[in-house]
Coordinates of C-alpha atoms and ligand atoms in Angstrom, one line a residue:
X20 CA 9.3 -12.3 -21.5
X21 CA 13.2 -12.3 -20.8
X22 CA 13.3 -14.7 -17.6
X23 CA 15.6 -13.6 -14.6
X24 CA 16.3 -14.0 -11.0
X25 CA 13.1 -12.2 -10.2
X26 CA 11.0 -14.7 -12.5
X27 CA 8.7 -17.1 -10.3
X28 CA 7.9 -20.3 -10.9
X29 CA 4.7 -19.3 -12.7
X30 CA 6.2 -17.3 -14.9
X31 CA 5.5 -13.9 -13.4
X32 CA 8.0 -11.4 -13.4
X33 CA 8.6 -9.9 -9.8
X34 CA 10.0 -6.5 -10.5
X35 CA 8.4 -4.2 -7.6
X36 CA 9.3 -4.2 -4.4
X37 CA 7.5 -2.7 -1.5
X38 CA 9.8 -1.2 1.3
X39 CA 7.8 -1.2 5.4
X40 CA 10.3 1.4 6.5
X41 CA 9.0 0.9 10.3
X42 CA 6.3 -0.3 11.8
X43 CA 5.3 2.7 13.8
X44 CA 2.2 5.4 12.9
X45 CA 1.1 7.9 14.2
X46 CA -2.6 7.0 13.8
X47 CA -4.3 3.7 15.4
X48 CA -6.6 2.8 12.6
X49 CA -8.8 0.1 14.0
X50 CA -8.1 -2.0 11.2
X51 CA -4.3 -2.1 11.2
X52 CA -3.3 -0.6 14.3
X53 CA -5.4 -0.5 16.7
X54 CA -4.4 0.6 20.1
X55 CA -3.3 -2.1 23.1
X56 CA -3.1 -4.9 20.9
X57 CA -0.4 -4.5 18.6
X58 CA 3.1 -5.4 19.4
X59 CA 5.8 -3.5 18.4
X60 CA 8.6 -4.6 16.6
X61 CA 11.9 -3.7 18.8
X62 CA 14.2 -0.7 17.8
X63 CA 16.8 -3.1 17.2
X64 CA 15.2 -5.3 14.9
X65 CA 14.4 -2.5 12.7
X66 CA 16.0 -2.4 9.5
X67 CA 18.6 0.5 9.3
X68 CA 18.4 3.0 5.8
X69 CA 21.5 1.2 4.7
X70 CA 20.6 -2.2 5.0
X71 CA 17.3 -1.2 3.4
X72 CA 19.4 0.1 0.6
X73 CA 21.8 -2.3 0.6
X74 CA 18.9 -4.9 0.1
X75 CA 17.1 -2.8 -2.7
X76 CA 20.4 -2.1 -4.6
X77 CA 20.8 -6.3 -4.9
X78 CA 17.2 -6.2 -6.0
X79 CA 17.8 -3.5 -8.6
X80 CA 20.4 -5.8 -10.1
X81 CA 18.1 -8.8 -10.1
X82 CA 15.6 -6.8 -12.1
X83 CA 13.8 -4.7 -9.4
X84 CA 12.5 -1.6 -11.2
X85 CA 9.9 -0.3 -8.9
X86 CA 9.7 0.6 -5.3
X87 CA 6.8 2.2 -2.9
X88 CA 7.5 3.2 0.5
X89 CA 5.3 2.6 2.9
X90 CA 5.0 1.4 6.6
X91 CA 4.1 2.1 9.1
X92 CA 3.6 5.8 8.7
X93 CA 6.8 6.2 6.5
X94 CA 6.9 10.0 7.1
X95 CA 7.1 9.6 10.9
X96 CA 10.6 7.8 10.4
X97 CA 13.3 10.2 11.3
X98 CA 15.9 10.4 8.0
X99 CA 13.2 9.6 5.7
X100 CA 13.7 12.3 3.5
X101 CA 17.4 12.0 2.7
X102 CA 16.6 8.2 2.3
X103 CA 13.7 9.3 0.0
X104 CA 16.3 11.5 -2.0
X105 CA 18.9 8.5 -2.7
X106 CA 16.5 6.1 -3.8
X107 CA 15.8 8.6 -5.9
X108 CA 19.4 8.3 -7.6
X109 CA 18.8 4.8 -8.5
X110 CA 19.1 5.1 -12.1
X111 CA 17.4 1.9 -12.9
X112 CA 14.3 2.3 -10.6
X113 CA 11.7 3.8 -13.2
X114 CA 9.3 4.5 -10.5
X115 CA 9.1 5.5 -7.1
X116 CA 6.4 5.8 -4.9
X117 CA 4.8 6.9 -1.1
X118 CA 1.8 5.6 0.8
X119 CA 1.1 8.4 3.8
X120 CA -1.8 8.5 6.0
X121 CA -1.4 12.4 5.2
X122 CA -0.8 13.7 8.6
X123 CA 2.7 14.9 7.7
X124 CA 1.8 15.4 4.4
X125 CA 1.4 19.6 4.0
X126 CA 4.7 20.3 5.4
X127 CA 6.9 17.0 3.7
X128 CA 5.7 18.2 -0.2
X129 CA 8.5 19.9 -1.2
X130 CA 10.6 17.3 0.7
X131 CA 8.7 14.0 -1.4
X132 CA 9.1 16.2 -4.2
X133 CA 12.4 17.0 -4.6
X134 CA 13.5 13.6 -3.7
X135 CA 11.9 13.0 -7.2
X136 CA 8.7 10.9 -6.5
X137 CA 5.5 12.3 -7.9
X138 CA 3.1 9.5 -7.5
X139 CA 1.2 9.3 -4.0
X140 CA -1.2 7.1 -2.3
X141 CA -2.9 8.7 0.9
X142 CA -5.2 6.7 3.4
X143 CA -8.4 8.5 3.4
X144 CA -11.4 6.0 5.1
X145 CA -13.9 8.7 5.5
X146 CA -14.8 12.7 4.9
X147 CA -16.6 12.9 7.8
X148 CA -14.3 14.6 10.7
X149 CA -15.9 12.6 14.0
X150 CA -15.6 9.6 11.6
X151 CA -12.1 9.9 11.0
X152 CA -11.3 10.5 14.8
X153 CA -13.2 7.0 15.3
X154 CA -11.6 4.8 12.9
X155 CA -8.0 6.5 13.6
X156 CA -7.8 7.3 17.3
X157 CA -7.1 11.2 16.1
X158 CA -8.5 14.2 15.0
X159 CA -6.7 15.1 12.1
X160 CA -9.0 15.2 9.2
X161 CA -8.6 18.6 8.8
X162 CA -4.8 18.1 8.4
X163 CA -4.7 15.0 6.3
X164 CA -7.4 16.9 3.6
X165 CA -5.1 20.2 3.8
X166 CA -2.2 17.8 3.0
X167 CA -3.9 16.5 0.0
X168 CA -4.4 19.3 -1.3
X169 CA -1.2 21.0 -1.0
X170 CA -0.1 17.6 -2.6
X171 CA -2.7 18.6 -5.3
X172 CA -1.1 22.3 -5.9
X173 CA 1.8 20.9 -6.1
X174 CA 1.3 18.6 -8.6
X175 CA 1.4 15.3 -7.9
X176 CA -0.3 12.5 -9.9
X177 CA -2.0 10.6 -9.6
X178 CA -2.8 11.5 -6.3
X179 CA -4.5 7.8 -5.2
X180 CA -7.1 8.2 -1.8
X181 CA -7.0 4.7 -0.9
X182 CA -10.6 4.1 0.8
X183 CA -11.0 0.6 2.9
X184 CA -14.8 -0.4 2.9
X185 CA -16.3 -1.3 5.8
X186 CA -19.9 -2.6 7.3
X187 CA -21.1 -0.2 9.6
X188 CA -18.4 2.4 8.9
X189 CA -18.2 4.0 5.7
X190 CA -20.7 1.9 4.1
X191 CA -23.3 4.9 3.5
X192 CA -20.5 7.3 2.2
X193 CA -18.8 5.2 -0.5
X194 CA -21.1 7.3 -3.2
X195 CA -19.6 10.8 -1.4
X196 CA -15.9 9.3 -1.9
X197 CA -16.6 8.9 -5.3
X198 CA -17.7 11.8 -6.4
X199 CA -14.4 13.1 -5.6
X200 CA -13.8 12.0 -8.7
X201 CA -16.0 14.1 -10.2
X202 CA -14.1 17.3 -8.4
X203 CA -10.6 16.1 -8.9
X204 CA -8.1 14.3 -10.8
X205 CA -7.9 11.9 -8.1
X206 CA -8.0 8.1 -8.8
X207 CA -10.0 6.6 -5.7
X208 CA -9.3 3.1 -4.7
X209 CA -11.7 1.2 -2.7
X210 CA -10.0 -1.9 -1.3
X211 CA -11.8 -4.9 0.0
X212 CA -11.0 -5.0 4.1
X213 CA -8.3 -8.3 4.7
X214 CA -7.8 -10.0 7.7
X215 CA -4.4 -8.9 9.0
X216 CA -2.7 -9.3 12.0
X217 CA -4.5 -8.3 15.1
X218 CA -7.6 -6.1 14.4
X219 CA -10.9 -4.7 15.5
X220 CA -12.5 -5.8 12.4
X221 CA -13.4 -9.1 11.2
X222 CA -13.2 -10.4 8.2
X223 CA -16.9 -10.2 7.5
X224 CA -16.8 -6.9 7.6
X225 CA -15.7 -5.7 4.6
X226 CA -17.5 -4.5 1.6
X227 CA -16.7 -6.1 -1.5
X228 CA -16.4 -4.4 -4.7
X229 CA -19.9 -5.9 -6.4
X230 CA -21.5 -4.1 -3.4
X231 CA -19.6 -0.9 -3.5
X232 CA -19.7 -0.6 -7.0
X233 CA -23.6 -1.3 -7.4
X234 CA -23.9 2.0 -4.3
X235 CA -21.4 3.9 -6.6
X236 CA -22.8 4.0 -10.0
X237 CA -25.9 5.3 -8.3
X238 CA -24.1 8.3 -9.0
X239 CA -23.7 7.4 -13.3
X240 CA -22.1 4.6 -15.7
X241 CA -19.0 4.3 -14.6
X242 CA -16.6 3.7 -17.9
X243 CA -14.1 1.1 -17.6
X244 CA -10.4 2.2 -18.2
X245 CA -7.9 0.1 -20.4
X246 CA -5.0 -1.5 -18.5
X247 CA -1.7 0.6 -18.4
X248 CA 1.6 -0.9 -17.8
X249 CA 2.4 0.9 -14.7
X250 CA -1.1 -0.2 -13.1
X251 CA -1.5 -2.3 -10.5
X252 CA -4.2 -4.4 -9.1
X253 CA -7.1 -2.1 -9.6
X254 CA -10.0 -2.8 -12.1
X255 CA -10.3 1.1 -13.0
X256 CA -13.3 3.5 -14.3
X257 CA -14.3 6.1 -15.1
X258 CA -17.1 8.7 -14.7
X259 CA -18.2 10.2 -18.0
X260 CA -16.1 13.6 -18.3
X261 CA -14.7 13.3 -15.0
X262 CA -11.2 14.4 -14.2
X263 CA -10.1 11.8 -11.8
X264 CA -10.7 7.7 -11.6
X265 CA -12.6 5.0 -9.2
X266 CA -10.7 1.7 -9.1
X267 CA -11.5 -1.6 -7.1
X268 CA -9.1 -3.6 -5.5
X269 CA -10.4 -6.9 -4.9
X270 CA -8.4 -9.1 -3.0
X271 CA -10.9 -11.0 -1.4
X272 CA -13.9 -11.0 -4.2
X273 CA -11.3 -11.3 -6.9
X274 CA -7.5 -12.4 -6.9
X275 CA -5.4 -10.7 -9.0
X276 CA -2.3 -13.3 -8.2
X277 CA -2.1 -14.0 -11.4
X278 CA -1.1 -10.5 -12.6
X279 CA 1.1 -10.1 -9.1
X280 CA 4.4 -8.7 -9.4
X281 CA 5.5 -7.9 -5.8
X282 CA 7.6 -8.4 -3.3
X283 CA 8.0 -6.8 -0.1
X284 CA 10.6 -6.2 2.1
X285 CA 9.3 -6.0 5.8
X286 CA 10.4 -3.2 8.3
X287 CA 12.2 -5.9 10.2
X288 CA 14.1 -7.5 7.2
X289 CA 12.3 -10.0 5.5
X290 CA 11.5 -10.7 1.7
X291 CA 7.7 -11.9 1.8
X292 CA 6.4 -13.0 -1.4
X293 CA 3.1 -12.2 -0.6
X294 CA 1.1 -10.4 1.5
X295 CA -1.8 -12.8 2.5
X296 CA 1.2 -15.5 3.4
X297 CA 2.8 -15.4 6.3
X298 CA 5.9 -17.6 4.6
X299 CA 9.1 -15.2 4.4
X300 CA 12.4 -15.0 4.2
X301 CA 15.4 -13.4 6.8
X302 CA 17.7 -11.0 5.2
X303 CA 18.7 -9.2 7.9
X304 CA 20.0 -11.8 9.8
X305 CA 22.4 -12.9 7.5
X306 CA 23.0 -9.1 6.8
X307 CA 23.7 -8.4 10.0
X308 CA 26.2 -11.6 10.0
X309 CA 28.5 -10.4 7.6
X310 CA 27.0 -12.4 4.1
X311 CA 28.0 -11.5 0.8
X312 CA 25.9 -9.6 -1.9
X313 CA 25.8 -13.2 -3.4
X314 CA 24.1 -14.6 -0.2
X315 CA 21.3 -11.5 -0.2
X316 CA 20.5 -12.5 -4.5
X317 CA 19.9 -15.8 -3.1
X318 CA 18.0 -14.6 -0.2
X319 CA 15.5 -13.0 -3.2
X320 CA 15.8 -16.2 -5.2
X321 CA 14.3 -18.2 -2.4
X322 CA 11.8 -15.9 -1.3
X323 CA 10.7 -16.2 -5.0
X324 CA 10.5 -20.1 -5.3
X325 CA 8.5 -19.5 -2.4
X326 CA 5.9 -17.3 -4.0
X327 CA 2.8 -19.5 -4.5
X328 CA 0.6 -19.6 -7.1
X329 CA -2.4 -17.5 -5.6
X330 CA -3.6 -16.9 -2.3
X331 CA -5.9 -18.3 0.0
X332 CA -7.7 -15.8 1.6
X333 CA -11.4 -15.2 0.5
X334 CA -14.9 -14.8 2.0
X335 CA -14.0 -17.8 4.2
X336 CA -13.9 -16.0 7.4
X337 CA -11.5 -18.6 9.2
X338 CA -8.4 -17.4 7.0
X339 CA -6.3 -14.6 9.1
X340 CA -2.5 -13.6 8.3
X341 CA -0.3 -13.3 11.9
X342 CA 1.3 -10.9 11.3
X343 CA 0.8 -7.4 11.4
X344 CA 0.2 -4.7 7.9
X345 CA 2.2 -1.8 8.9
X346 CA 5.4 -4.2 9.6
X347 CA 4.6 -6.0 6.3
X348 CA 4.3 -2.7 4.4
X349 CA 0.6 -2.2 2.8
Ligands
SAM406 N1 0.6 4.7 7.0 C1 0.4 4.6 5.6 C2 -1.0 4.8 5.2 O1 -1.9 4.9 6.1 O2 -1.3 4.8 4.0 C3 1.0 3.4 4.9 C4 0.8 2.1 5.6 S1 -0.8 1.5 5.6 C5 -0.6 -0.1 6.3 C6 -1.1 1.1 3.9 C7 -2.5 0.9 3.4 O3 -2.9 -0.4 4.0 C8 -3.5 1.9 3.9 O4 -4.2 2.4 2.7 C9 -4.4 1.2 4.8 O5 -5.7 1.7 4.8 C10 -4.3 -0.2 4.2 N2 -4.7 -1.3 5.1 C11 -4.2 -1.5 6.4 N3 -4.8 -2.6 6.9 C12 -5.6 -3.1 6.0 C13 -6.4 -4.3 5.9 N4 -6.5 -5.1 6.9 N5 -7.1 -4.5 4.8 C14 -7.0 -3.6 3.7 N6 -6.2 -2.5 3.7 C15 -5.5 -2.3 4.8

């Protein structure tokens, strides 16, 4: 492997960035956003599209090749879709991605489209309607499914419905989400439940992936998948002859720090090295102050000697990060 700016000290090569692009949503899922007790970060402190740009076109340079927006609800930023459309002229980004909570999704397809993205992740927690209006404040199932599936006609994919497992909530419908699998070409992600910022949950209550995996191949063997390059985290499956995928992301039951290769940049202009550490790095303050180009490479420099080896957040339920998911960017 060629070594560059983006190369950590454990010899992992940090080439995809993820971009918070604000911290506001318009749902307040009761793991991430849940209403009253999360502060928002000031209009001022928000990163503007051109700083955001500014900063990704220094990482391109370093060796950045791919970028995910996400948030916050990144759809409910005003200006998002001619943003969407130049990071789509970056010649050197090879892929570009969205994570949506779907609610804007239906009429924003042709938009995320021509902008040139084609690869989606949507939030989906339950199928059940009165379930979904619990765990995001807002009755929108009906809107976030029709937005999937105009998605779907349209031909996006993968099309990734990312599913957090939780005690008491989902718990008796992970089987249900997987055999959407079964209908679709849709890769389903369960993700392990991480103590973030302030929450309603606790970190006992997630579901890790031995547990949802045993309820899911109830339904048949799933196959395992072989590792593609532009995979991340997931340990993937299959069901036999089925169109789409079930995955596993484990950060909790299984770190996958070895095979990291993020960064993110936060909606209020920091370089974190890693989700599950609140150690980060200021770029917009220098930004802001009139620094170089030269001073932002070494901003990513730094935020990479900082990466650390692997995390430290597992079933030990005293571990919690400050600050909050949709300003870090899940
Ligand atoms: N608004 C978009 C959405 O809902 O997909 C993007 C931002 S949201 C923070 C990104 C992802 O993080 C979602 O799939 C959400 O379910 C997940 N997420 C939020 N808080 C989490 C937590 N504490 N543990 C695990 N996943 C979490």
């Amino acid at each position: 492997m060629v070594k560059t700016v983006l190369t950590d000290n454990f010899n992992r090569h940090l080439e995809y960035l993820r971009i918070s692009v604000t911290d506001r949503c318009n749902l307040r899922c009761i793991y991430c956003v849940p209403k009253g007790i999360v502060p928002k970060v000031p209009h001022a402190d928000i990163m503007r599209y051109e700083e955001i740009m500014r900063v990704i076109n220094i990482g391109v340079a370093a060796g950045i090749r791919k970028v995910r927006v996400t948030g916050g609800e990144p759809l409910v930023r005003k200006g998002i879709g001619p943003f969407l459309k130049s990071l789509g002229k970056i010649d050197s980004l090879t892929d570009i991605s969205l994570t949506t909570n779907g609610c804007l999704l239906e009429n924003n397809v042709d938009m995320i489209k021509s902008a040139g993205i084609r690869r989606i992740n949507v939030s989906i927690d339950t199928l059940d309607r009165d379930k979904f209006a619990y765990i995001t404040g807002y009755d929108v199932f009906d809107k976030v499914w029709r937005g999937i599936m105009r998605a779907h006609a349209a031909g996006f994919s993968p099309i990734k419905l990312i599913v957090v497992a939780l005690k008491g909530f989902n718990d008796q419908e992970l089987v249900d989400m997987a055999r959407l699998s079964l209908e679709y070409p849709f890769h389903i992600r369960f993700i392990e439940y991480m103590p973030i910022g302030n929450s309603r949950m606790h970190a006992g209550d997630s579901i890790l992936a031995p547990e949802i995996r045993k309820q899911v191949e109830t339904l048949g063997k799933l196959v395992p998948l072989e590792k593609k390059q532009m995979d991340g985290p997931a340990e993937r499956f299959r069901f036999e002859g089925a169109p789409g995928e079930v995955g596993f992301i484990r950060p909790i039951s299984r770190h996958f720090c070895a095979t990291c290769n993020r960064l993110r940049l936060t909606a209020d202009g920091h370089i974190r090295p890693c989700l599950l550490s609140d150690r980060q790095v200021d770029v917009k303050g220098p930004m802001r102050a009139g620094c170089s180009d030269d001073v932002i490479a070494g901003i990513f420099r730094t935020a990479v000697e900082y990466k650390q080896n692997v995390h430290h957040c597992n079933e030990d339920t005293a571990f919690k990060v400050a600050d909050q998911m949709s300003g870090i960017g899940g």
